[in-house]
Every structure is written in C-alpha cells, then in structure tokens.
Amino acid sequence: MAKLAAVLGLGAVGSTIAAKLIGNGWEVCSADTRENPEREFDFIEGSSRKHYAIPALADPKKADILIITLKAFTTGKAVRPLRNRFRPSMPVMLLENGMGQDAAVMDVFRVNPFYLGVTALGAVKDGNTVTLNADGKAVYGPRSVNAGGIGKIKDLPDSVFCFEENPVPAVLRKLAANTVINPLTAVLDEKNGIILEKAELVRRLTDEISRVLAPLGLGETPDSLYKAVMGIAEKTLENSSSMREDVRHGRPTENDFILGFVIKTAERFGMDVPELKRLEAEFLRKAGNAA
Ligand code: PAF
C-alpha cells in the first residue's frame, strides 16, 4: 500500500516535496486545518510541466509522516490545532527556513519522533505555478531523543531525502546561507547570483556568523562557512530568494527567525556583530518601505 505523507504548508518548498514524493509512489494530503485545505498546482521542472491535486487529509491517524514546510512566523499558530490528531509514533519533520520555531512544534508533538531538516531547493511559487530553479536533496536528522533511537525514517525516497545522525550542522549552515543571501538580495532587489559579486561583504558577514553559531554546533571555520554560503548562492543563482519575494509583495518576512535570530543569539553571548546589525537595519528599512 502507498505510504501517506501529510504536508502542512504547500508553498514553493512544500509543493516541490509533495510532487517529488508523489513521483516516488507516495500519497500526499494537505494537513492544513483551515477551510478548503486542498490545493492544486502546476509543477515546472526544466521542460516538464505537471499538474497536481492534493486532497485534504481525511484521517490523520493514517498518515505515515507529517512534513511541516511553512513560513517560520506562522508555524506555532498553524500546528496548535493538530495536537493529538496523529498517531503518537508518527514522525514529524520540520523543513523550514530559520531557527527558533522548533520549540512550538515540539510542544505540540511532545511524544512523536521529531526531526529537523533543511533543503537547498530554489523554488518559486507564483499563483498556482511552482517552478523549481535549483534541485537538491533535503537533509534531515533526529531532534528528539526518541527520533534519535529510531534513526532514518522508513521508506522515504533516498532520491529526495538524505539522513544524517546529527542534522544541526546542516541546519546551521543553511541558517548562515539564509542570513546572508535573503536580506542582502532583498535590500539589493536582485536574484541570488548578486551574492557572488559581493565577496568582501559576504566574508565579513560569514566571519561574524561563524563566531555566533559555533557554540550552537555549526562546526565550520570562517573560511569553510564562506565557501558553503557562496556555494548555495551559486547553486541557486537564478532564484529570487524567499525574503526578497516577501518584501516585493509587501508580505511579512522571516527576518526574526533568520538574521534577527542570529543577532539575538550574538547578544545572548555578549558578542559584537556590527556587519549583521548594519545589514538588518538596511533590510528593515527596505521591508518597511515596501510594506
Ligand atoms: O529562502 C530561500 O530563498 C532559499 O532558502 C535559498 C536557498 C536562499 C534559495 O533562494
């Protein structure tokens, strides 16, 4: 029998994951609890265009996994109505940009095996069309002790997901990339490729970020972090970052969970981060003007 994934948040990343799971023989349902949770979208990858219709999740107890792919600032509120609706043994995976929202998810799914994941996908959603500009596997691993005991989630396709015993370095690397790429592309109003032309600024930013995230388990030198961030910018150079898109459309942004999170962490550790603070001030000016 086909495995069933419940996806909460069928935006650019959630729809991409849904399309890939369906392509690997899974069923996918929308776990949204608001009115009309079903979703339809066209998925464009290279020259291929396919239509997907994702039904509402009729019986949460039948789900084999819950994958959460929302905007960080909506996560806490969106997961609350899902408390006690799924089997306690069902794995929950948080696959979002940013950090700090995981506590709210763990609070709702206290006994479920809880996993953190990241993707370097470059995908854009425009109306009901999702375009994949940069492909890549989602890296995930255990965040809760019981997930650590279980390890790799059964039957997730290896072509879509890559298991790591300790997901924290990958999550922090992605946070570092988002901290540089997202606000800077929003301020400059350019695609990710512009980052490759800002080598000196990126060096100064990644130097500060590597100091702040080291105690959280980043495991990168300033130089290796710089290369990792530039690598993500290069891989997604044709993409318009999610934060730039949010600013352009006058929507709320994930700043508090990305650059804001890193600055708050620095303040907690008593660290000075002038470049990050300057970038945040410019970003907030831009976002304020756009709103
Ligand atoms: O937020 C985004 O847009 C993405 O995480 C990334 C990797 C920066 C690509 O644009």
mmCIF file of C-alpha atoms and ligand atoms in Angstrom:
data_model
loop_
_atom_site.group_PDB
_atom_site.id
_atom_site.type_symbol
_atom_site.label_atom_id
_atom_site.label_comp_id
_atom_site.label_asym_id
_atom_site.label_seq_id
_atom_site.Cartn_x
_atom_site.Cartn_y
_atom_site.Cartn_z
ATOM 1 C CA MET A 1 0.000 0.000 0.000
ATOM 2 C CA ALA A 2 1.233 3.528 -0.795
ATOM 3 C CA LYS A 3 2.666 5.476 2.108
ATOM 4 C CA LEU A 4 0.845 8.675 3.099
ATOM 5 C CA ALA A 5 2.590 11.985 3.785
ATOM 6 C CA ALA A 6 0.658 14.828 5.391
ATOM 7 C CA VAL A 7 2.186 18.145 4.343
ATOM 8 C CA LEU A 8 1.488 21.335 6.270
ATOM 9 C CA GLY A 9 2.354 24.304 4.078
ATOM 10 C CA LEU A 10 2.029 23.729 0.337
ATOM 11 C CA GLY A 11 4.072 26.768 -0.707
ATOM 12 C CA ALA A 12 7.082 26.591 -3.017
ATOM 13 C CA VAL A 13 9.065 24.076 -0.937
ATOM 14 C CA GLY A 14 6.058 22.069 0.339
ATOM 15 C CA SER A 15 4.670 21.679 -3.190
ATOM 16 C CA THR A 16 8.088 20.612 -4.508
ATOM 17 C CA ILE A 17 8.427 17.971 -1.782
ATOM 18 C CA ALA A 18 4.833 16.826 -2.466
ATOM 19 C CA ALA A 19 5.499 16.489 -6.214
ATOM 20 C CA LYS A 20 8.681 14.514 -5.563
ATOM 21 C CA LEU A 21 7.012 12.185 -3.043
ATOM 22 C CA ILE A 22 4.131 11.515 -5.461
ATOM 23 C CA GLY A 23 6.715 10.796 -8.167
ATOM 24 C CA ASN A 24 8.144 8.153 -5.815
ATOM 25 C CA GLY A 25 4.816 6.383 -5.244
ATOM 26 C CA TRP A 26 3.675 8.199 -2.087
ATOM 27 C CA GLU A 27 0.251 9.692 -1.494
ATOM 28 C CA VAL A 28 0.267 13.277 -0.249
ATOM 29 C CA CYS A 29 -2.513 15.141 1.595
ATOM 30 C CA SER A 30 -2.764 18.674 2.899
ATOM 31 C CA ALA A 31 -2.709 18.888 6.717
ATOM 32 C CA ASP A 32 -3.939 22.478 6.708
ATOM 33 C CA THR A 33 -6.842 22.790 9.168
ATOM 34 C CA ARG A 34 -8.302 25.960 7.659
ATOM 35 C CA GLU A 35 -11.263 25.974 5.285
ATOM 36 C CA ASN A 36 -10.557 24.465 1.833
ATOM 37 C CA PRO A 37 -7.247 22.816 2.697
ATOM 38 C CA GLU A 38 -6.965 21.003 -0.665
ATOM 39 C CA ARG A 39 -4.523 22.515 -3.154
ATOM 40 C CA GLU A 40 -3.876 22.329 -6.898
ATOM 41 C CA PHE A 41 -0.716 23.456 -8.620
ATOM 42 C CA ASP A 42 1.364 23.083 -11.767
ATOM 43 C CA PHE A 43 4.936 21.998 -11.135
ATOM 44 C CA ILE A 44 7.581 23.071 -13.640
ATOM 45 C CA GLU A 45 10.968 21.390 -13.661
ATOM 46 C CA GLY A 46 13.101 22.080 -16.727
ATOM 47 C CA SER A 47 10.905 21.457 -19.752
ATOM 48 C CA SER A 48 8.385 19.328 -17.857
ATOM 49 C CA ARG A 49 5.094 20.716 -16.537
ATOM 50 C CA LYS A 50 2.797 18.519 -14.429
ATOM 51 C CA HIS A 51 -0.459 19.220 -12.649
ATOM 52 C CA TYR A 52 -1.025 18.045 -9.075
ATOM 53 C CA ALA A 53 -4.208 17.968 -6.990
ATOM 54 C CA ILE A 54 -3.528 17.487 -3.271
ATOM 55 C CA PRO A 55 -6.625 16.459 -1.291
ATOM 56 C CA ALA A 56 -7.365 17.366 2.323
ATOM 57 C CA LEU A 57 -6.153 14.894 4.934
ATOM 58 C CA ALA A 58 -9.266 12.874 5.775
ATOM 59 C CA ASP A 59 -7.857 10.631 8.509
ATOM 60 C CA PRO A 60 -4.727 11.951 10.272
ATOM 61 C CA LYS A 61 -4.279 8.566 12.020
ATOM 62 C CA LYS A 62 -3.429 7.032 8.628
ATOM 63 C CA ALA A 63 -0.536 9.421 7.945
ATOM 64 C CA ASP A 64 2.963 7.892 7.911
ATOM 65 C CA ILE A 65 4.719 11.234 8.327
ATOM 66 C CA LEU A 66 3.894 14.912 8.870
ATOM 67 C CA ILE A 67 6.162 17.308 6.989
ATOM 68 C CA ILE A 68 5.927 20.968 8.006
ATOM 69 C CA THR A 69 7.006 23.467 5.336
ATOM 70 C CA LEU A 70 5.528 26.777 6.437
ATOM 71 C CA LYS A 71 6.898 30.268 6.881
ATOM 72 C CA ALA A 72 8.604 30.289 10.290
ATOM 73 C CA PHE A 73 6.367 33.007 11.726
ATOM 74 C CA THR A 74 3.157 31.039 11.006
ATOM 75 C CA THR A 75 4.351 27.671 12.325
ATOM 76 C CA GLY A 76 3.457 27.990 16.026
ATOM 77 C CA LYS A 77 -0.160 29.008 15.329
ATOM 78 C CA ALA A 78 -0.666 26.522 12.471
ATOM 79 C CA VAL A 79 0.493 23.423 14.383
ATOM 80 C CA ARG A 80 -1.618 24.022 17.507
ATOM 81 C CA PRO A 81 -4.903 22.593 16.060
ATOM 82 C CA LEU A 82 -3.016 19.404 15.096
ATOM 83 C CA ARG A 83 -2.346 18.356 18.704
ATOM 84 C CA ASN A 84 -3.482 14.753 19.426
ATOM 85 C CA ARG A 85 -4.749 14.147 15.882
ATOM 86 C CA PHE A 86 -1.915 11.908 14.638
ATOM 87 C CA ARG A 87 -0.557 8.586 15.884
ATOM 88 C CA PRO A 88 1.994 9.224 18.661
ATOM 89 C CA SER A 89 4.577 7.078 16.829
ATOM 90 C CA MET A 90 4.301 9.032 13.543
ATOM 91 C CA PRO A 91 7.452 11.012 12.691
ATOM 92 C CA VAL A 92 7.177 14.795 12.386
ATOM 93 C CA MET A 93 9.678 16.660 10.216
ATOM 94 C CA LEU A 94 10.225 20.428 10.286
ATOM 95 C CA LEU A 95 11.633 21.546 6.938
ATOM 96 C CA GLU A 96 11.668 25.325 7.071
ATOM 97 C CA ASN A 97 13.950 28.315 6.783
ATOM 98 C CA GLY A 98 15.129 29.827 10.053
ATOM 99 C CA MET A 99 15.513 28.757 13.655
ATOM 100 C CA GLY A 100 13.565 29.166 16.854
ATOM 101 C CA GLN A 101 10.179 27.847 15.716
ATOM 102 C CA ASP A 102 11.064 24.209 16.542
ATOM 103 C CA ALA A 103 10.162 24.653 20.235
ATOM 104 C CA ALA A 104 6.499 25.353 19.358
ATOM 105 C CA VAL A 105 6.350 22.223 17.176
ATOM 106 C CA MET A 106 7.947 20.028 19.837
ATOM 107 C CA ASP A 107 5.483 21.382 22.369
ATOM 108 C CA VAL A 108 2.513 20.230 20.235
ATOM 109 C CA PHE A 109 4.055 16.879 19.235
ATOM 110 C CA ARG A 110 5.574 16.010 22.605
ATOM 111 C CA VAL A 111 5.746 12.235 22.099
ATOM 112 C CA ASN A 112 6.171 11.994 18.317
ATOM 113 C CA PRO A 113 9.676 11.339 16.977
ATOM 114 C CA PHE A 114 10.748 14.810 15.856
ATOM 115 C CA TYR A 115 13.194 15.505 13.021
ATOM 116 C CA LEU A 116 14.774 18.698 11.707
ATOM 117 C CA GLY A 117 15.570 19.095 8.055
ATOM 118 C CA VAL A 118 16.836 21.613 5.523
ATOM 119 C CA THR A 119 16.636 21.942 1.797
ATOM 120 C CA ALA A 120 18.757 23.976 -0.597
ATOM 121 C CA LEU A 121 15.937 23.904 -3.135
ATOM 122 C CA GLY A 122 15.451 27.032 -5.151
ATOM 123 C CA ALA A 123 11.716 27.054 -5.916
ATOM 124 C CA VAL A 124 9.298 29.885 -6.580
ATOM 125 C CA LYS A 125 5.509 29.853 -6.364
ATOM 126 C CA ASP A 126 3.569 32.287 -8.482
ATOM 127 C CA GLY A 127 -0.191 31.831 -8.133
ATOM 128 C CA ASN A 128 -0.755 28.108 -8.670
ATOM 129 C CA THR A 129 2.514 27.523 -10.517
ATOM 130 C CA VAL A 130 5.623 26.249 -8.776
ATOM 131 C CA THR A 131 8.925 26.474 -10.660
ATOM 132 C CA LEU A 132 11.951 24.529 -9.479
ATOM 133 C CA ASN A 133 15.109 26.506 -10.283
ATOM 134 C CA ALA A 134 17.612 24.533 -8.204
ATOM 135 C CA ASP A 135 17.194 20.933 -7.159
ATOM 136 C CA GLY A 136 18.752 19.163 -4.189
ATOM 137 C CA LYS A 137 18.017 16.589 -1.511
ATOM 138 C CA ALA A 138 16.506 17.535 1.824
ATOM 139 C CA VAL A 139 18.947 16.683 4.622
ATOM 140 C CA TYR A 140 17.217 15.607 7.834
ATOM 141 C CA GLY A 141 18.012 14.032 11.167
ATOM 142 C CA PRO A 142 16.695 13.464 14.684
ATOM 143 C CA ARG A 143 15.967 16.364 17.011
ATOM 144 C CA SER A 144 14.129 14.487 19.801
ATOM 145 C CA VAL A 145 15.633 11.655 21.820
ATOM 146 C CA ASN A 146 13.085 9.098 20.561
ATOM 147 C CA ALA A 147 13.782 10.103 16.935
ATOM 148 C CA GLY A 148 17.475 9.521 17.702
ATOM 149 C CA GLY A 149 16.560 5.997 18.769
ATOM 150 C CA ILE A 150 14.653 5.354 15.530
ATOM 151 C CA GLY A 151 17.139 6.995 13.140
ATOM 152 C CA LYS A 152 16.347 7.012 9.438
ATOM 153 C CA ILE A 153 12.620 7.306 8.600
ATOM 154 C CA LYS A 154 11.378 4.178 6.835
ATOM 155 C CA ASP A 155 10.506 4.324 3.119
ATOM 156 C CA LEU A 156 11.380 7.986 2.498
ATOM 157 C CA PRO A 157 12.872 8.007 -1.022
ATOM 158 C CA ASP A 158 16.684 8.344 -0.993
ATOM 159 C CA SER A 159 16.443 10.437 -4.153
ATOM 160 C CA VAL A 160 14.591 13.141 -2.179
ATOM 161 C CA PHE A 161 15.836 12.829 1.429
ATOM 162 C CA CYS A 162 19.283 12.291 2.893
ATOM 163 C CA PHE A 163 19.560 11.119 6.523
ATOM 164 C CA GLU A 164 22.203 12.489 8.908
ATOM 165 C CA GLU A 165 22.649 11.337 12.526
ATOM 166 C CA ASN A 166 23.208 14.946 13.586
ATOM 167 C CA PRO A 167 21.279 17.456 11.444
ATOM 168 C CA VAL A 168 22.411 20.521 13.448
ATOM 169 C CA PRO A 169 25.498 21.447 11.346
ATOM 170 C CA ALA A 170 23.441 21.269 8.124
ATOM 171 C CA VAL A 171 20.614 23.300 9.692
ATOM 172 C CA LEU A 172 23.058 25.969 10.933
ATOM 173 C CA ARG A 173 24.857 26.081 7.574
ATOM 174 C CA LYS A 174 21.524 26.710 5.885
ATOM 175 C CA LEU A 175 20.673 29.336 8.503
ATOM 176 C CA ALA A 176 24.005 31.040 7.713
ATOM 177 C CA ALA A 177 23.216 30.980 3.974
ATOM 178 C CA ASN A 178 19.753 32.431 4.560
ATOM 179 C CA THR A 179 21.200 35.063 6.923
ATOM 180 C CA VAL A 180 23.459 36.361 4.142
ATOM 181 C CA ILE A 181 21.522 35.657 0.934
ATOM 182 C CA ASN A 182 17.973 36.508 1.934
ATOM 183 C CA PRO A 183 18.286 40.012 3.448
ATOM 184 C CA LEU A 184 21.036 41.063 1.051
ATOM 185 C CA THR A 185 19.111 40.067 -2.076
ATOM 186 C CA ALA A 186 16.039 41.809 -0.618
ATOM 187 C CA VAL A 187 17.995 45.020 0.049
ATOM 188 C CA LEU A 188 19.604 44.963 -3.417
ATOM 189 C CA ASP A 189 16.398 43.688 -5.047
ATOM 190 C CA GLU A 190 18.406 41.182 -7.098
ATOM 191 C CA LYS A 191 18.433 37.417 -7.712
ATOM 192 C CA ASN A 192 20.754 35.210 -5.606
ATOM 193 C CA GLY A 193 23.536 35.464 -8.223
ATOM 194 C CA ILE A 194 24.334 39.021 -6.993
ATOM 195 C CA ILE A 195 25.852 37.471 -3.848
ATOM 196 C CA LEU A 196 28.756 36.165 -5.946
ATOM 197 C CA GLU A 197 29.688 39.786 -6.704
ATOM 198 C CA LYS A 198 29.765 40.776 -3.015
ATOM 199 C CA ALA A 199 32.679 38.587 -1.883
ATOM 200 C CA GLU A 200 34.190 41.015 0.663
ATOM 201 C CA LEU A 201 30.893 41.781 2.374
ATOM 202 C CA VAL A 202 29.971 38.081 2.430
ATOM 203 C CA ARG A 203 33.366 37.344 4.073
ATOM 204 C CA ARG A 204 32.738 39.911 6.821
ATOM 205 C CA LEU A 205 29.205 38.575 7.394
ATOM 206 C CA THR A 206 30.240 34.918 7.442
ATOM 207 C CA ASP A 207 33.103 35.732 9.863
ATOM 208 C CA GLU A 208 30.554 37.108 12.340
ATOM 209 C CA ILE A 209 28.029 34.322 11.719
ATOM 210 C CA SER A 210 30.615 31.573 12.191
ATOM 211 C CA ARG A 211 31.557 33.026 15.629
ATOM 212 C CA VAL A 212 27.913 33.270 16.737
ATOM 213 C CA LEU A 213 26.821 29.827 15.539
ATOM 214 C CA ALA A 214 29.946 27.929 16.661
ATOM 215 C CA PRO A 215 28.651 27.355 20.225
ATOM 216 C CA LEU A 216 25.360 26.019 18.772
ATOM 217 C CA GLY A 217 27.264 23.285 16.886
ATOM 218 C CA LEU A 218 27.985 24.785 13.442
ATOM 219 C CA GLY A 219 31.331 23.030 13.022
ATOM 220 C CA GLU A 220 32.684 25.307 10.239
ATOM 221 C CA THR A 221 35.697 27.619 10.090
ATOM 222 C CA PRO A 222 35.039 31.178 8.843
ATOM 223 C CA ASP A 223 36.588 30.160 5.521
ATOM 224 C CA SER A 224 34.602 26.933 5.079
ATOM 225 C CA LEU A 225 31.377 28.761 6.003
ATOM 226 C CA TYR A 226 32.137 31.475 3.445
ATOM 227 C CA LYS A 227 32.615 28.774 0.795
ATOM 228 C CA ALA A 228 29.420 26.948 1.849
ATOM 229 C CA VAL A 229 27.340 30.161 1.599
ATOM 230 C CA MET A 230 28.870 31.079 -1.763
ATOM 231 C CA GLY A 231 28.195 27.509 -2.910
ATOM 232 C CA ILE A 232 24.468 27.844 -2.114
ATOM 233 C CA ALA A 233 24.348 31.253 -3.846
ATOM 234 C CA GLU A 234 25.992 29.741 -6.917
ATOM 235 C CA LYS A 235 23.645 26.756 -6.967
ATOM 236 C CA THR A 236 20.575 28.997 -6.687
ATOM 237 C CA LEU A 237 21.858 31.982 -8.669
ATOM 238 C CA GLU A 238 18.777 32.166 -10.875
ATOM 239 C CA ASN A 239 16.485 32.085 -7.834
ATOM 240 C CA SER A 240 14.810 35.065 -6.259
ATOM 241 C CA SER A 241 15.147 34.467 -2.503
ATOM 242 C CA SER A 242 12.032 33.905 -0.432
ATOM 243 C CA MET A 243 12.688 37.062 1.632
ATOM 244 C CA ARG A 244 13.185 39.226 -1.451
ATOM 245 C CA GLU A 245 9.877 37.863 -2.801
ATOM 246 C CA ASP A 246 8.148 38.607 0.520
ATOM 247 C CA VAL A 247 9.440 42.189 0.545
ATOM 248 C CA ARG A 248 8.463 42.726 -3.100
ATOM 249 C CA HIS A 249 4.924 41.557 -2.388
ATOM 250 C CA GLY A 250 4.615 43.525 0.886
ATOM 251 C CA ARG A 251 4.242 40.289 2.910
ATOM 252 C CA PRO A 252 5.593 39.619 6.425
ATOM 253 C CA THR A 253 9.178 38.289 6.326
ATOM 254 C CA GLU A 254 11.069 35.578 8.228
ATOM 255 C CA ASN A 255 13.705 38.045 9.449
ATOM 256 C CA ASP A 256 13.084 37.311 13.159
ATOM 257 C CA PHE A 257 13.905 33.633 12.564
ATOM 258 C CA ILE A 258 16.933 34.219 10.308
ATOM 259 C CA LEU A 259 19.096 37.359 10.609
ATOM 260 C CA GLY A 260 17.158 38.503 13.702
ATOM 261 C CA PHE A 261 17.724 35.084 15.336
ATOM 262 C CA VAL A 262 21.493 35.257 14.712
ATOM 263 C CA ILE A 263 21.722 38.824 16.107
ATOM 264 C CA LYS A 264 19.688 37.869 19.213
ATOM 265 C CA THR A 265 21.934 34.834 19.743
ATOM 266 C CA ALA A 266 25.018 37.088 19.466
ATOM 267 C CA GLU A 267 23.539 39.441 22.061
ATOM 268 C CA ARG A 268 22.828 36.498 24.372
ATOM 269 C CA PHE A 269 26.507 35.507 24.129
ATOM 270 C CA GLY A 270 27.695 39.130 24.513
ATOM 271 C CA MET A 271 29.223 39.147 21.004
ATOM 272 C CA ASP A 272 29.649 42.209 18.819
ATOM 273 C CA VAL A 273 28.203 41.801 15.273
ATOM 274 C CA PRO A 274 28.322 45.229 13.565
ATOM 275 C CA GLU A 275 28.063 43.912 9.969
ATOM 276 C CA LEU A 276 24.985 41.830 10.755
ATOM 277 C CA LYS A 277 23.364 44.749 12.578
ATOM 278 C CA ARG A 278 24.060 47.078 9.659
ATOM 279 C CA LEU A 279 22.511 44.568 7.255
ATOM 280 C CA GLU A 280 19.436 44.185 9.471
ATOM 281 C CA ALA A 281 18.961 47.975 9.680
ATOM 282 C CA GLU A 282 19.127 48.226 5.865
ATOM 283 C CA PHE A 283 16.804 45.274 5.475
ATOM 284 C CA LEU A 284 14.209 46.655 7.904
ATOM 285 C CA ARG A 285 14.315 50.000 6.105
ATOM 286 C CA LYS A 286 13.688 48.233 2.795
ATOM 287 C CA ALA A 287 10.956 45.956 4.183
ATOM 288 C CA GLY A 288 9.300 48.937 5.913
ATOM 289 C CA ASN A 289 9.335 50.938 2.716
ATOM 290 C CA ALA A 290 7.885 48.007 0.774
ATOM 291 C CA ALA A 291 5.057 47.341 3.251
HETATM 292 O O1 PAF B 1 14.938 31.235 1.211
HETATM 293 C C1 PAF B 1 15.350 30.917 0.080
HETATM 294 O O2 PAF B 1 15.042 31.534 -0.923
HETATM 295 C C2 PAF B 1 16.216 29.653 -0.041
HETATM 296 O O3 PAF B 1 16.393 29.108 1.224
HETATM 297 C C3 PAF B 1 17.582 29.856 -0.719
HETATM 298 C C4 PAF B 1 18.422 28.606 -0.560
HETATM 299 C C5 PAF B 1 18.323 31.076 -0.181
HETATM 300 C C6 PAF B 1 17.398 29.957 -2.208
HETATM 301 O O4 PAF B 1 16.825 31.121 -2.668
#
